[in-house]
Tab-separated table of C-alpha atoms in Angstrom:
chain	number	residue	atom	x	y	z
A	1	UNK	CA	93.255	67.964	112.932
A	2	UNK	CA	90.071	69.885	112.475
A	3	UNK	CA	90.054	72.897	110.546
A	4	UNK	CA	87.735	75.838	111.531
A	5	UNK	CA	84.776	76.239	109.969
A	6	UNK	CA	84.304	79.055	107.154
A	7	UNK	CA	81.428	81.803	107.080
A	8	UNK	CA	78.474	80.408	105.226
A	9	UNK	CA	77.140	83.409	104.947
A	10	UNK	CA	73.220	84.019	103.125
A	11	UNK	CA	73.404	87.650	103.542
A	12	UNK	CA	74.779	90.924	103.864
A	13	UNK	CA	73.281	94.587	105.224
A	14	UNK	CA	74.658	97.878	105.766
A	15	UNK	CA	72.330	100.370	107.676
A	16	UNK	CA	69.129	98.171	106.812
A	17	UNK	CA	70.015	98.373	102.926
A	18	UNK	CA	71.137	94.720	101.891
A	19	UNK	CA	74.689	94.984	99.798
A	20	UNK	CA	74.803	90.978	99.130
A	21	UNK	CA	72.355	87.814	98.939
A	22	UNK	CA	72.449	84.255	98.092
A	23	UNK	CA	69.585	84.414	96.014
A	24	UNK	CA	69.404	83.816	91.940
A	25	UNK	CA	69.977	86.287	89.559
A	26	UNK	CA	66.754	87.792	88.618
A	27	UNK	CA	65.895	86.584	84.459
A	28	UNK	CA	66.424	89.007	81.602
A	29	UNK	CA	63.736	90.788	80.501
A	30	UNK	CA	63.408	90.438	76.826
A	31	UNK	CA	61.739	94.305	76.553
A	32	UNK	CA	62.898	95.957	79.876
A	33	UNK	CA	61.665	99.436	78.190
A	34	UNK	CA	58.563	98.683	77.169
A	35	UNK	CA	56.819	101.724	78.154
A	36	UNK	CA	59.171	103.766	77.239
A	37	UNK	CA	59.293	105.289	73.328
A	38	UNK	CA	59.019	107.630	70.900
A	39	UNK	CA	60.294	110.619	73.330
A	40	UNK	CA	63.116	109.968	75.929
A	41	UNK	CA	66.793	110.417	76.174
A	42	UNK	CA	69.732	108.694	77.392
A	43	UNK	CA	72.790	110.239	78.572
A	44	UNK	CA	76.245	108.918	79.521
A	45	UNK	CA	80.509	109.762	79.644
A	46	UNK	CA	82.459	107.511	77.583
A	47	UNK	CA	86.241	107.175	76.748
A	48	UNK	CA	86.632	105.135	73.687
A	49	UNK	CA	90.493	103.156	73.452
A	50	UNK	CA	89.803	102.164	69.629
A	51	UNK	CA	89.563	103.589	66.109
A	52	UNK	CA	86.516	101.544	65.856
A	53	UNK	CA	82.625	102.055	65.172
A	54	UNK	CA	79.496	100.965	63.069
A	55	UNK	CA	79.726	96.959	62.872
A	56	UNK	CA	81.719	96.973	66.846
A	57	UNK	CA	82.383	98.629	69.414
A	58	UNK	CA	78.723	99.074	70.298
A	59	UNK	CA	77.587	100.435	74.030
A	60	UNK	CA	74.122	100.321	73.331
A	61	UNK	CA	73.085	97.307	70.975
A	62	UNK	CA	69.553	97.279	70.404
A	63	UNK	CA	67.372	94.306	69.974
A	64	UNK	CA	64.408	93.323	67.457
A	65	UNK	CA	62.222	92.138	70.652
A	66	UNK	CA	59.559	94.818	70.666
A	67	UNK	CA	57.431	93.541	68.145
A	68	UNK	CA	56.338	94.396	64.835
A	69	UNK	CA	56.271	98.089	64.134
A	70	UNK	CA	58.662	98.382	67.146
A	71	UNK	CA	62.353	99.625	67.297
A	72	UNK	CA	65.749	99.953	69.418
A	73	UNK	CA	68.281	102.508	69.084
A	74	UNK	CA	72.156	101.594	69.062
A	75	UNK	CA	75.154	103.464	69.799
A	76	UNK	CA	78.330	102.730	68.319
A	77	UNK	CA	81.445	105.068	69.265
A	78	UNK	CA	85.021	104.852	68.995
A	79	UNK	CA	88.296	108.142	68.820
A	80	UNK	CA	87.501	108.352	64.574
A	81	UNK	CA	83.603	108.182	65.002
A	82	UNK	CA	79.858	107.306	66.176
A	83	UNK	CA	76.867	105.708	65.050
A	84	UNK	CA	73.425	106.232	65.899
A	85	UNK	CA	71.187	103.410	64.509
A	86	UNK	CA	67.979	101.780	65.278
A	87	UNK	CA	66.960	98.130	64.473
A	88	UNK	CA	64.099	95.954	63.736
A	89	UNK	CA	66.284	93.234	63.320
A	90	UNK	CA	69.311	92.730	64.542
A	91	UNK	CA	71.425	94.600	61.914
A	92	UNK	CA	71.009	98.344	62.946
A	93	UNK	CA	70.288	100.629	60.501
A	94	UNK	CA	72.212	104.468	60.595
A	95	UNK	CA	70.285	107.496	61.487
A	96	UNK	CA	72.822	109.825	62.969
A	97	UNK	CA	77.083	109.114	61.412
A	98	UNK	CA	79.709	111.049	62.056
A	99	UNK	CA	83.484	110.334	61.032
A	100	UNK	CA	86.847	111.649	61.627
A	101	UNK	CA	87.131	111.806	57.983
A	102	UNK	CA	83.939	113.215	56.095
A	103	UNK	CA	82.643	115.314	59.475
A	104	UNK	CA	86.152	116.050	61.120
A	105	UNK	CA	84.877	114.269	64.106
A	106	UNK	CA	86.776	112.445	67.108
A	107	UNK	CA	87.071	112.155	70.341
A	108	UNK	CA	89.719	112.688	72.910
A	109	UNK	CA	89.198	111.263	75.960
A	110	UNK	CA	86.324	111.649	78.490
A	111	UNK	CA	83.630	112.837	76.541
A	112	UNK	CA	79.467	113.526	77.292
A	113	UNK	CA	76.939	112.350	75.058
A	114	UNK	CA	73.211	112.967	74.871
A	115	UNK	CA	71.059	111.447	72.869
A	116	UNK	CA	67.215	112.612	72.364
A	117	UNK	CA	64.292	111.296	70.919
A	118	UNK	CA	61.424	113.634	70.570
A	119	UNK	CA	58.180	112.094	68.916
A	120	UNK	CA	60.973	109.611	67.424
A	121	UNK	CA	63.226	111.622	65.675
A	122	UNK	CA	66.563	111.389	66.863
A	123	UNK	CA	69.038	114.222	67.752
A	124	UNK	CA	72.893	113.851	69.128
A	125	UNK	CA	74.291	116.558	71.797
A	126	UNK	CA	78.290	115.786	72.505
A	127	UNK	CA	79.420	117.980	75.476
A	128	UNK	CA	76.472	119.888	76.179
A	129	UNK	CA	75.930	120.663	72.483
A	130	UNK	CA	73.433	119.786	69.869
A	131	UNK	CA	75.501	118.946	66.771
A	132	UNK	CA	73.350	116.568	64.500
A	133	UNK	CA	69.802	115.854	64.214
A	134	UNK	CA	68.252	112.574	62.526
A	135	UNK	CA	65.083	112.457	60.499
A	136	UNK	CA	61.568	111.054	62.327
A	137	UNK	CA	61.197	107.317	62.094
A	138	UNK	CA	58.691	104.788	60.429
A	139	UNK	CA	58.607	103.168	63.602
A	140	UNK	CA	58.110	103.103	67.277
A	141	UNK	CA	61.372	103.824	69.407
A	142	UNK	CA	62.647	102.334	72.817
A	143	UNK	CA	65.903	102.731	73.892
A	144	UNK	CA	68.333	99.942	73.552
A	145	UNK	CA	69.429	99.016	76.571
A	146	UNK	CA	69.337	96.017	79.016
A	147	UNK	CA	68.557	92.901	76.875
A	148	UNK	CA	70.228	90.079	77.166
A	149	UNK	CA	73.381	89.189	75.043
A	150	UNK	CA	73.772	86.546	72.131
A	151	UNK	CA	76.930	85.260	72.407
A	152	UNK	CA	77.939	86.718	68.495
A	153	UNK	CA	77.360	90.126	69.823
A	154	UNK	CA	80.063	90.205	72.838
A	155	UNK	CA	82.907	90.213	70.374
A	156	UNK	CA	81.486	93.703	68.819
A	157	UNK	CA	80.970	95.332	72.220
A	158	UNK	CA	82.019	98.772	73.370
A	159	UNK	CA	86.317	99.068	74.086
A	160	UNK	CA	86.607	101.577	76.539
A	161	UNK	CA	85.481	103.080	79.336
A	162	UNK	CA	81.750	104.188	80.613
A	163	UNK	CA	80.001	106.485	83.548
A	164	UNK	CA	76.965	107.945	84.345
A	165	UNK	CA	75.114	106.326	81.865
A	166	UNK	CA	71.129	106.748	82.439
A	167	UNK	CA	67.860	106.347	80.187
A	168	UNK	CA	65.447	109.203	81.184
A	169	UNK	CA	61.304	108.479	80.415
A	170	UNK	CA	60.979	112.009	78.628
A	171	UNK	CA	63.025	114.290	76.312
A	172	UNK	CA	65.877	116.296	78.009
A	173	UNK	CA	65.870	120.044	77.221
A	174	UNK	CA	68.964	121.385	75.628
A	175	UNK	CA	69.760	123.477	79.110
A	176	UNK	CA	68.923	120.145	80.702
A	177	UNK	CA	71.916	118.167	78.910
A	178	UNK	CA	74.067	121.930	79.127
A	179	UNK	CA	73.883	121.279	82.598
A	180	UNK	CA	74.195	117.605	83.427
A	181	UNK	CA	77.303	118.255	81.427
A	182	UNK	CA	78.654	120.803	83.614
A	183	UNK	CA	78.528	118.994	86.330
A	184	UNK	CA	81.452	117.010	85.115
A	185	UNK	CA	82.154	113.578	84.623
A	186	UNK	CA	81.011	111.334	87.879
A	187	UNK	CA	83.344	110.182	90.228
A	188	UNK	CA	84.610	106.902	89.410
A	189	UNK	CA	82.978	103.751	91.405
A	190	UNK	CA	83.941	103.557	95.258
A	191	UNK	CA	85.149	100.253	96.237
A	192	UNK	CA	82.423	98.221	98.192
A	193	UNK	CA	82.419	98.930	101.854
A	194	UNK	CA	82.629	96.090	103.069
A	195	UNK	CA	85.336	93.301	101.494
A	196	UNK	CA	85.273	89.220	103.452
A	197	UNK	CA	88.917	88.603	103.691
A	198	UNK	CA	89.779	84.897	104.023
A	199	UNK	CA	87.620	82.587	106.260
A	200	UNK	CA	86.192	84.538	109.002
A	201	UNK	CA	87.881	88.392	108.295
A	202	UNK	CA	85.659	91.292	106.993
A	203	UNK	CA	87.426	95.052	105.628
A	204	UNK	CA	84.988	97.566	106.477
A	205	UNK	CA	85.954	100.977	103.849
A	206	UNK	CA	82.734	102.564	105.953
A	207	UNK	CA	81.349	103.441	108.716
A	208	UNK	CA	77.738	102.095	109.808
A	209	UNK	CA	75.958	99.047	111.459
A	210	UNK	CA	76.729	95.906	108.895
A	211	UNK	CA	74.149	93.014	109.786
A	212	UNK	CA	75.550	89.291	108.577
A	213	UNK	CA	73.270	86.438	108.092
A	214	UNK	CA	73.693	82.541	108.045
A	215	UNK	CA	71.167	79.689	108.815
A	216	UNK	CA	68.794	81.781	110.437
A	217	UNK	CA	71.646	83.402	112.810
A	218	UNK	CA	72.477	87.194	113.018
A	219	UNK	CA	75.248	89.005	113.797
A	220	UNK	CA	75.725	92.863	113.798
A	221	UNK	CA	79.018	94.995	113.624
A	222	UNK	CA	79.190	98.705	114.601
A	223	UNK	CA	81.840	100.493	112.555
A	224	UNK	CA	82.223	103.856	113.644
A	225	UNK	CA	83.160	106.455	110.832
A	226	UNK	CA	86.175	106.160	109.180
A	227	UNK	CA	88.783	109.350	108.717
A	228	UNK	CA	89.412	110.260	104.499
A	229	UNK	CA	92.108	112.370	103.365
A	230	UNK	CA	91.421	114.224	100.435
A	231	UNK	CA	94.867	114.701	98.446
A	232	UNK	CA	93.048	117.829	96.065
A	233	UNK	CA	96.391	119.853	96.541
A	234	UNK	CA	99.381	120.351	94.162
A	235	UNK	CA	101.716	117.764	92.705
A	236	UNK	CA	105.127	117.580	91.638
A	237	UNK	CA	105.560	115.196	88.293
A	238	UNK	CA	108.735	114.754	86.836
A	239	UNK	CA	109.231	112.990	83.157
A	240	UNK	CA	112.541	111.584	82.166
A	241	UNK	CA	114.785	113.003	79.932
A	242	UNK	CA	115.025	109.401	77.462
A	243	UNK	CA	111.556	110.317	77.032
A	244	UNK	CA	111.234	113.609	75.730
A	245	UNK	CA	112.591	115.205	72.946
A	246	UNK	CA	116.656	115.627	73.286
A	247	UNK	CA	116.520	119.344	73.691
A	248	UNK	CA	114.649	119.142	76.583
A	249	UNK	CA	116.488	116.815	78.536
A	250	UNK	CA	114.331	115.884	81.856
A	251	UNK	CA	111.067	117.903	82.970
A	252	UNK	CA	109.671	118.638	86.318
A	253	UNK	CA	106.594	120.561	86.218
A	254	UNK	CA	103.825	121.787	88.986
A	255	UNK	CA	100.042	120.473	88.935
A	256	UNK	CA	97.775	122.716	91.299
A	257	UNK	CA	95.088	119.745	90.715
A	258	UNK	CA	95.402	116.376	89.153
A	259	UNK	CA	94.167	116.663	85.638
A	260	UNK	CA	94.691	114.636	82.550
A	261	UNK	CA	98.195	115.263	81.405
A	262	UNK	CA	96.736	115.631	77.853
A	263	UNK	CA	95.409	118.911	78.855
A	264	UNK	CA	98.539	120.429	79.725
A	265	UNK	CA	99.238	123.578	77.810
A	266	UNK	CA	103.076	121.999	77.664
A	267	UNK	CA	102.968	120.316	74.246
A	268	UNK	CA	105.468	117.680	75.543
A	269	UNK	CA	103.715	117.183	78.580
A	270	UNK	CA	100.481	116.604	76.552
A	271	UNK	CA	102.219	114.033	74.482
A	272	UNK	CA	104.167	112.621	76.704
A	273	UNK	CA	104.244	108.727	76.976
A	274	UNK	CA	106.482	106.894	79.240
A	275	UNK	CA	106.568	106.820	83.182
A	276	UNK	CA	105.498	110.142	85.236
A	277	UNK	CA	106.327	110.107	88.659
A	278	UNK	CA	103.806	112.228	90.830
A	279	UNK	CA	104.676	113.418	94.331
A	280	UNK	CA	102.724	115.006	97.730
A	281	UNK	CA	102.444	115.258	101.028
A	282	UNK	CA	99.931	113.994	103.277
A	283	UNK	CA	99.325	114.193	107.020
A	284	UNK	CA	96.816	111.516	109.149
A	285	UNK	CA	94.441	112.974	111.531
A	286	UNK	CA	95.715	113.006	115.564
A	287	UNK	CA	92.709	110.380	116.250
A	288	UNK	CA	93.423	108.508	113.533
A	289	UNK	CA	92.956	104.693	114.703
A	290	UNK	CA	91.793	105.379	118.001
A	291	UNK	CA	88.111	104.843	117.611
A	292	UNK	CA	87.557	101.040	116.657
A	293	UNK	CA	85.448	98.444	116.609
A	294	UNK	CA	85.814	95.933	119.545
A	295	UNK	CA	88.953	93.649	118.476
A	296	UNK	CA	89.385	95.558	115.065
A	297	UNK	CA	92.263	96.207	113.590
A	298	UNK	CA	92.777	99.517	112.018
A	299	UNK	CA	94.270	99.848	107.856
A	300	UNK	CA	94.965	102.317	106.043
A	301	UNK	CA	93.929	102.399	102.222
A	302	UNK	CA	95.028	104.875	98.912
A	303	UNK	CA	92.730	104.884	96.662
A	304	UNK	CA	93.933	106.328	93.540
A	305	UNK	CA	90.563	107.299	91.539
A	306	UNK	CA	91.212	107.467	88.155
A	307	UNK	CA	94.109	106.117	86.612
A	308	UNK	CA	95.616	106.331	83.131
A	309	UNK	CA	97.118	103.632	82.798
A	310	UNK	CA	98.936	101.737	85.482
A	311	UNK	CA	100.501	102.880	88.516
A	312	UNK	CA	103.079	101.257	91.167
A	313	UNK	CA	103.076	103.567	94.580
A	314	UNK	CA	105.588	104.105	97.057
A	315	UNK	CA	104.520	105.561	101.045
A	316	UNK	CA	107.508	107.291	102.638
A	317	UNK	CA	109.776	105.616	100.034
A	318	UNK	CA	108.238	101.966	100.801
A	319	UNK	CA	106.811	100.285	97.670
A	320	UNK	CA	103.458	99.307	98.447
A	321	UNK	CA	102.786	97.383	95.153
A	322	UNK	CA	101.323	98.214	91.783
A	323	UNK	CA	97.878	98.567	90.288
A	324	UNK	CA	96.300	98.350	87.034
A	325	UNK	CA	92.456	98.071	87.217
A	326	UNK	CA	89.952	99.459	89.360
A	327	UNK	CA	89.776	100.436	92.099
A	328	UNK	CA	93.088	101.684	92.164
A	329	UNK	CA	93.358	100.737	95.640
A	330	UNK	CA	96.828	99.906	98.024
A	331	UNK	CA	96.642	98.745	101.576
A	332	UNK	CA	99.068	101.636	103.060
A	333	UNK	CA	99.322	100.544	106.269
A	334	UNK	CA	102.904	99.526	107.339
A	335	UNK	CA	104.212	102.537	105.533
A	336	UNK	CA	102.291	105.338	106.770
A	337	UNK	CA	102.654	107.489	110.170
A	338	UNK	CA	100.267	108.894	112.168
A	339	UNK	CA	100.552	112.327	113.227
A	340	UNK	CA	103.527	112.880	111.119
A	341	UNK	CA	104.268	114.246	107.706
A	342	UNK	CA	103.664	111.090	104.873
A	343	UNK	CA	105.357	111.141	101.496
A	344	UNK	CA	103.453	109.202	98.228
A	345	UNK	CA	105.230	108.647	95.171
A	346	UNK	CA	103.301	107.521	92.267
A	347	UNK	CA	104.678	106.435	89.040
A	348	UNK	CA	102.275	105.931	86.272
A	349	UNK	CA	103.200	104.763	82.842
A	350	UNK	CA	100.624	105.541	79.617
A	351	UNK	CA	100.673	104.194	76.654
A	352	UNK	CA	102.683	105.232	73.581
A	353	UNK	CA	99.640	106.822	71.185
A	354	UNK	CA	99.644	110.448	72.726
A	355	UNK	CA	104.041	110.309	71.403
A	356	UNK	CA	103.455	108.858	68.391
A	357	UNK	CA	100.532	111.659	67.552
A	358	UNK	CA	103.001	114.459	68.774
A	359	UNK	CA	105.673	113.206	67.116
A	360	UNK	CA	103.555	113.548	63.476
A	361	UNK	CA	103.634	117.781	64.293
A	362	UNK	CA	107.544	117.492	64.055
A	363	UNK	CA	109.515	117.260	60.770
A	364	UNK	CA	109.235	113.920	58.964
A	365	UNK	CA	111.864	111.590	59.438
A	366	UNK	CA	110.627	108.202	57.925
A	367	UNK	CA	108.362	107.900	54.557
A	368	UNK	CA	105.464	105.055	54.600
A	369	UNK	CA	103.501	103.906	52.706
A	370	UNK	CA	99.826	105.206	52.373
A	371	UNK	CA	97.213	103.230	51.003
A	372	UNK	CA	94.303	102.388	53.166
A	373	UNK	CA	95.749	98.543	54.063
A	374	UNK	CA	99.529	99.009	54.497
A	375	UNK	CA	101.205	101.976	56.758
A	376	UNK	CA	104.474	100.272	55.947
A	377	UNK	CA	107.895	101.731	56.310
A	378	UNK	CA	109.139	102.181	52.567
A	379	UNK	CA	112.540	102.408	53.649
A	380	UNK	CA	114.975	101.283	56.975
A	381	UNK	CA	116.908	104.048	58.014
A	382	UNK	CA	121.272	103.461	58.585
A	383	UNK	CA	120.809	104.135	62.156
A	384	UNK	CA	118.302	101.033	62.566
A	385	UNK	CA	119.610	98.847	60.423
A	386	UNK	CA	122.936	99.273	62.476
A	387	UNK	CA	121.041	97.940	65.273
A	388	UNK	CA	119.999	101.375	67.423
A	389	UNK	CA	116.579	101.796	68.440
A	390	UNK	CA	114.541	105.195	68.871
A	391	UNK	CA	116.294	105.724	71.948
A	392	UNK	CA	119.682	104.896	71.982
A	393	UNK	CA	119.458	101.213	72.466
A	394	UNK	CA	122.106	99.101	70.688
A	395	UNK	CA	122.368	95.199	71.137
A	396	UNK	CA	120.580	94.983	74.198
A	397	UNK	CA	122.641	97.452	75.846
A	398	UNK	CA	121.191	100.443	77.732
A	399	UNK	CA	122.757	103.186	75.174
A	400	UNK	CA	124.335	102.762	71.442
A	401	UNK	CA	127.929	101.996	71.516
A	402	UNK	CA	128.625	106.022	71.377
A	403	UNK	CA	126.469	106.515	73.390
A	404	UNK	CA	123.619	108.535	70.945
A	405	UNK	CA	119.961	108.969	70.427
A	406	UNK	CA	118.813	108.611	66.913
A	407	UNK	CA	119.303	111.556	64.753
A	408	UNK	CA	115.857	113.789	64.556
A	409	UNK	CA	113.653	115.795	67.005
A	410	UNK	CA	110.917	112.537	67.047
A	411	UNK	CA	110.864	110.618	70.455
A	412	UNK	CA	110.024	107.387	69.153
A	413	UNK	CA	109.861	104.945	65.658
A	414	UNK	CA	107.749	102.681	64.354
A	415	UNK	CA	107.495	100.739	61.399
A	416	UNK	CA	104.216	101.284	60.775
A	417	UNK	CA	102.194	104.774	60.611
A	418	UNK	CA	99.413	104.258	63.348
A	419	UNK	CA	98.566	108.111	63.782
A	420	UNK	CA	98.716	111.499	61.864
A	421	UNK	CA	98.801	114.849	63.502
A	422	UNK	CA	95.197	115.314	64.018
A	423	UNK	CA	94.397	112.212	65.980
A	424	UNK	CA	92.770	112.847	69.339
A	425	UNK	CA	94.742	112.287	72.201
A	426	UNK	CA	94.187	109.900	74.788
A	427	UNK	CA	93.468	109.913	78.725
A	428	UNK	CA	96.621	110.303	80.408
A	429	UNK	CA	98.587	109.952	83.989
A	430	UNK	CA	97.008	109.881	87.362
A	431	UNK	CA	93.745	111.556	87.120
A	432	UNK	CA	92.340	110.912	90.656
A	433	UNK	CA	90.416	111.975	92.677
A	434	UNK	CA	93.683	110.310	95.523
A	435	UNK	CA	92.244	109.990	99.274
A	436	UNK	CA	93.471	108.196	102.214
A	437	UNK	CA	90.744	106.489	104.214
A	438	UNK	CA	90.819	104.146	107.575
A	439	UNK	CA	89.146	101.303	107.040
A	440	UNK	CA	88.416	97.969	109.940
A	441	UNK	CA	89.322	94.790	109.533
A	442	UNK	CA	87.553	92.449	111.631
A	443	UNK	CA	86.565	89.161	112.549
A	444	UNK	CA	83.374	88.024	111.938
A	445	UNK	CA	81.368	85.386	113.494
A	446	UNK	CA	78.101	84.081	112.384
């Protein structure tokens, strides 16, 4: 038995603006800034996950291809510190350092950074302010972006998260970078609008006309524009009771907008870590589904934005899967209802940093050790060694044989010191921006 052919396709084109080709990648370009030096500035957001900077955790690693006389500037960043450097070789050398402990510096999450070079003398704005200015260099300056990458230098790249990141050919003006950083931090990536699906199947996320190529054959497919929900209103998040501090028991609180719950002005809420579960109300648009493509079949997609860390969703108490990595995106279709009232549950679990940092502002309960290359417990407390973990575990069993939480007001134990009070939080719960969009899913023939 024959099978049907597949799509071969050569090309893809939305609105006359091509989104795919099967062409080669275009070659590196060894100096890709070349006319660009000695005054500029590059600006970007970026959410670092490590306590790392200086010899890793690089976003911008410059290269030593500009010639004699010639250099690139670096950026190295991570939540205790960041490096400014600029290199004629490849080893960077510092102009601009700041560290959690000589400067007091770190960073909490989403942050903006600016960095200007005026007649080659570096300075550093972080959130629309100018906090540290370098001294002029002996050389010429190009930003560091865009080379190629040697193989040795992928293990010291950036661990975290970037947006917004742009080189601009001249010097920005301090109410220049004020501003950009008002504007807030970008709205993360869309997913593409247009996604093949098996052998012959195409999602369209937008509307427009999409124009397919293959062996010197066109086809065109008119999607008409596609209904999005904007979920902007309040949610209900609850936080269970096993992980919070035993006086509080469990915790429902009220967000008028989805923010970060590191922000909260609740200091349990801010250091919570565990599984939140969000919930809201949505309703679809009368016409929903009614205006299609010829033979397309209408789906309905949640798109999550921003999430912090993983979520697993549920669409009037259906569980439509989980996701972990962008685009935080569920096909909601069999669940929803037109017309109707729709209920989404989201359940997003962090990780355990932002507990362990609130748990260093309560008394002490444990002493370590505290030279700079062992943290280590100095002593097991009764209560472990009898086999109960932080929260009431015992054995295997889902509580201790009476049925107890360990004594203290801390959440959680470790045997190892990993934070102190004043380490910066990190980016927490479902962040968003949530919509519900239609979207076409079609066949395609070529």
């Amino acid at each position: 038995m024959r099978r049907k052919a597949s799509m071969s396709l050569h090309s893809m084109s939305k609105d006359g603006h091509q989104l795919l080709a099967a062409t080669p990648f275009q070659s590196f370009v060894a100096t890709p800034h070349q006319n660009i030096s000695s005054s500029f500035a590059v600006t970007l957001w970026a959410k670092p996950e490590v306590a790392q900077f200086g010899s890793s955790n690089y976003i911008i690693y410059p290269t030593s291809s500009y010639g004699n006389g010639h250099a690139s500037m670096s950026l190295s960043l991570g939540t205790n510190g960041i490096q400014m450097g600029e290199a004629t070789t490849s080893s960077p050398k510092t102009v601009i350092g700041l560290t959690e402990t000589a400067n007091n510096f770190a960073v909490s999450g989403w942050t903006h950074f600016a960095i200007v070079y005026e007649n080659d003398t570096p300075s550093l704005y972080i959130n629309g302010e100018i906090i540290s200015k370098g001294t002029k260099s002996s050389n010429i300056v190009h930003p560091g972006l865009g080379q190629p990458d040697a193989p040795a230098r992928m293990t010291k790249r950036f661990d975290g998260d970037l947006a917004g990141l742009e080189v601009h050919a001249e010097p920005l003006k301090a109410a220049e970078i004020k501003a950009l950083f008002e504007q807030g931090l970008p709205q993360p990536d869309s997913p593409s609008p247009i996604e093949l699906r098996g052998s012959n199947k195409a999602l369209f996320r937008r509307g427009g006309k999409y124009t397919f190529s293959a062996g010197g054959t066109k086809t065109s497919v008119e999607v008409p524009s596609l209904p999005v929900v904007s979920l902007n209103g309040s949610w209900e998040v609850s936080f269970p009771a096993d992980r919070l501090p035993k006086k509080r028991g469990s915790l429902t609180i009220e967000l008028p907008q989805l923010k970060s719950l590191k922000d909260h002005e609740d200091f349990d809420v801010a250091h919570f870590s565990g599984t939140a579960t969000y919930k809201t109300k949505f309703q679809l648009p009368k016409d929903h589904g009614t205006k299609t493509s010829k033979g397309a079949k209408t789906r309905v997609l949640l798109n999550l934005g921003r999430v912090e860390n993983i979520a697993s969703v549920k669409v009037n108490g259906k569980d439509q899967g989980l996701v972990w990595l962008p685009p935080y995106e569920v096909d909601i279709t069999s669940a929803v209802r037109s017309s109707r009232t729709n209920t989404v549950e989201v359940k997003v679990t962090n990780c355990w940093p932002n507990r362990l940092i609130g748990d260093e502002k309560l008394p002490v309960e444990n002493k370590y050790n505290s030279t700079r290359q062992n943290f280590a417990i100095e002593e097991w407390r009764d209560w472990f060694a009898k086999g109960l973990d932080g929260r009431g575990y015992n054995n295997g069993d889902e509580f201790g044989n009476d049925g107890t939480r360990k004594p203290g007001d801390r959440v959680t134990f470790t045997s190892w010191k990993h934070y102190d009070e004043s380490s910066p939080l990190f980016e927490s719960g479902l962040l968003g921006p949530v919509t519900v969009t239609g979207a076409e899913l079609v066949d395609i023939k070529v």
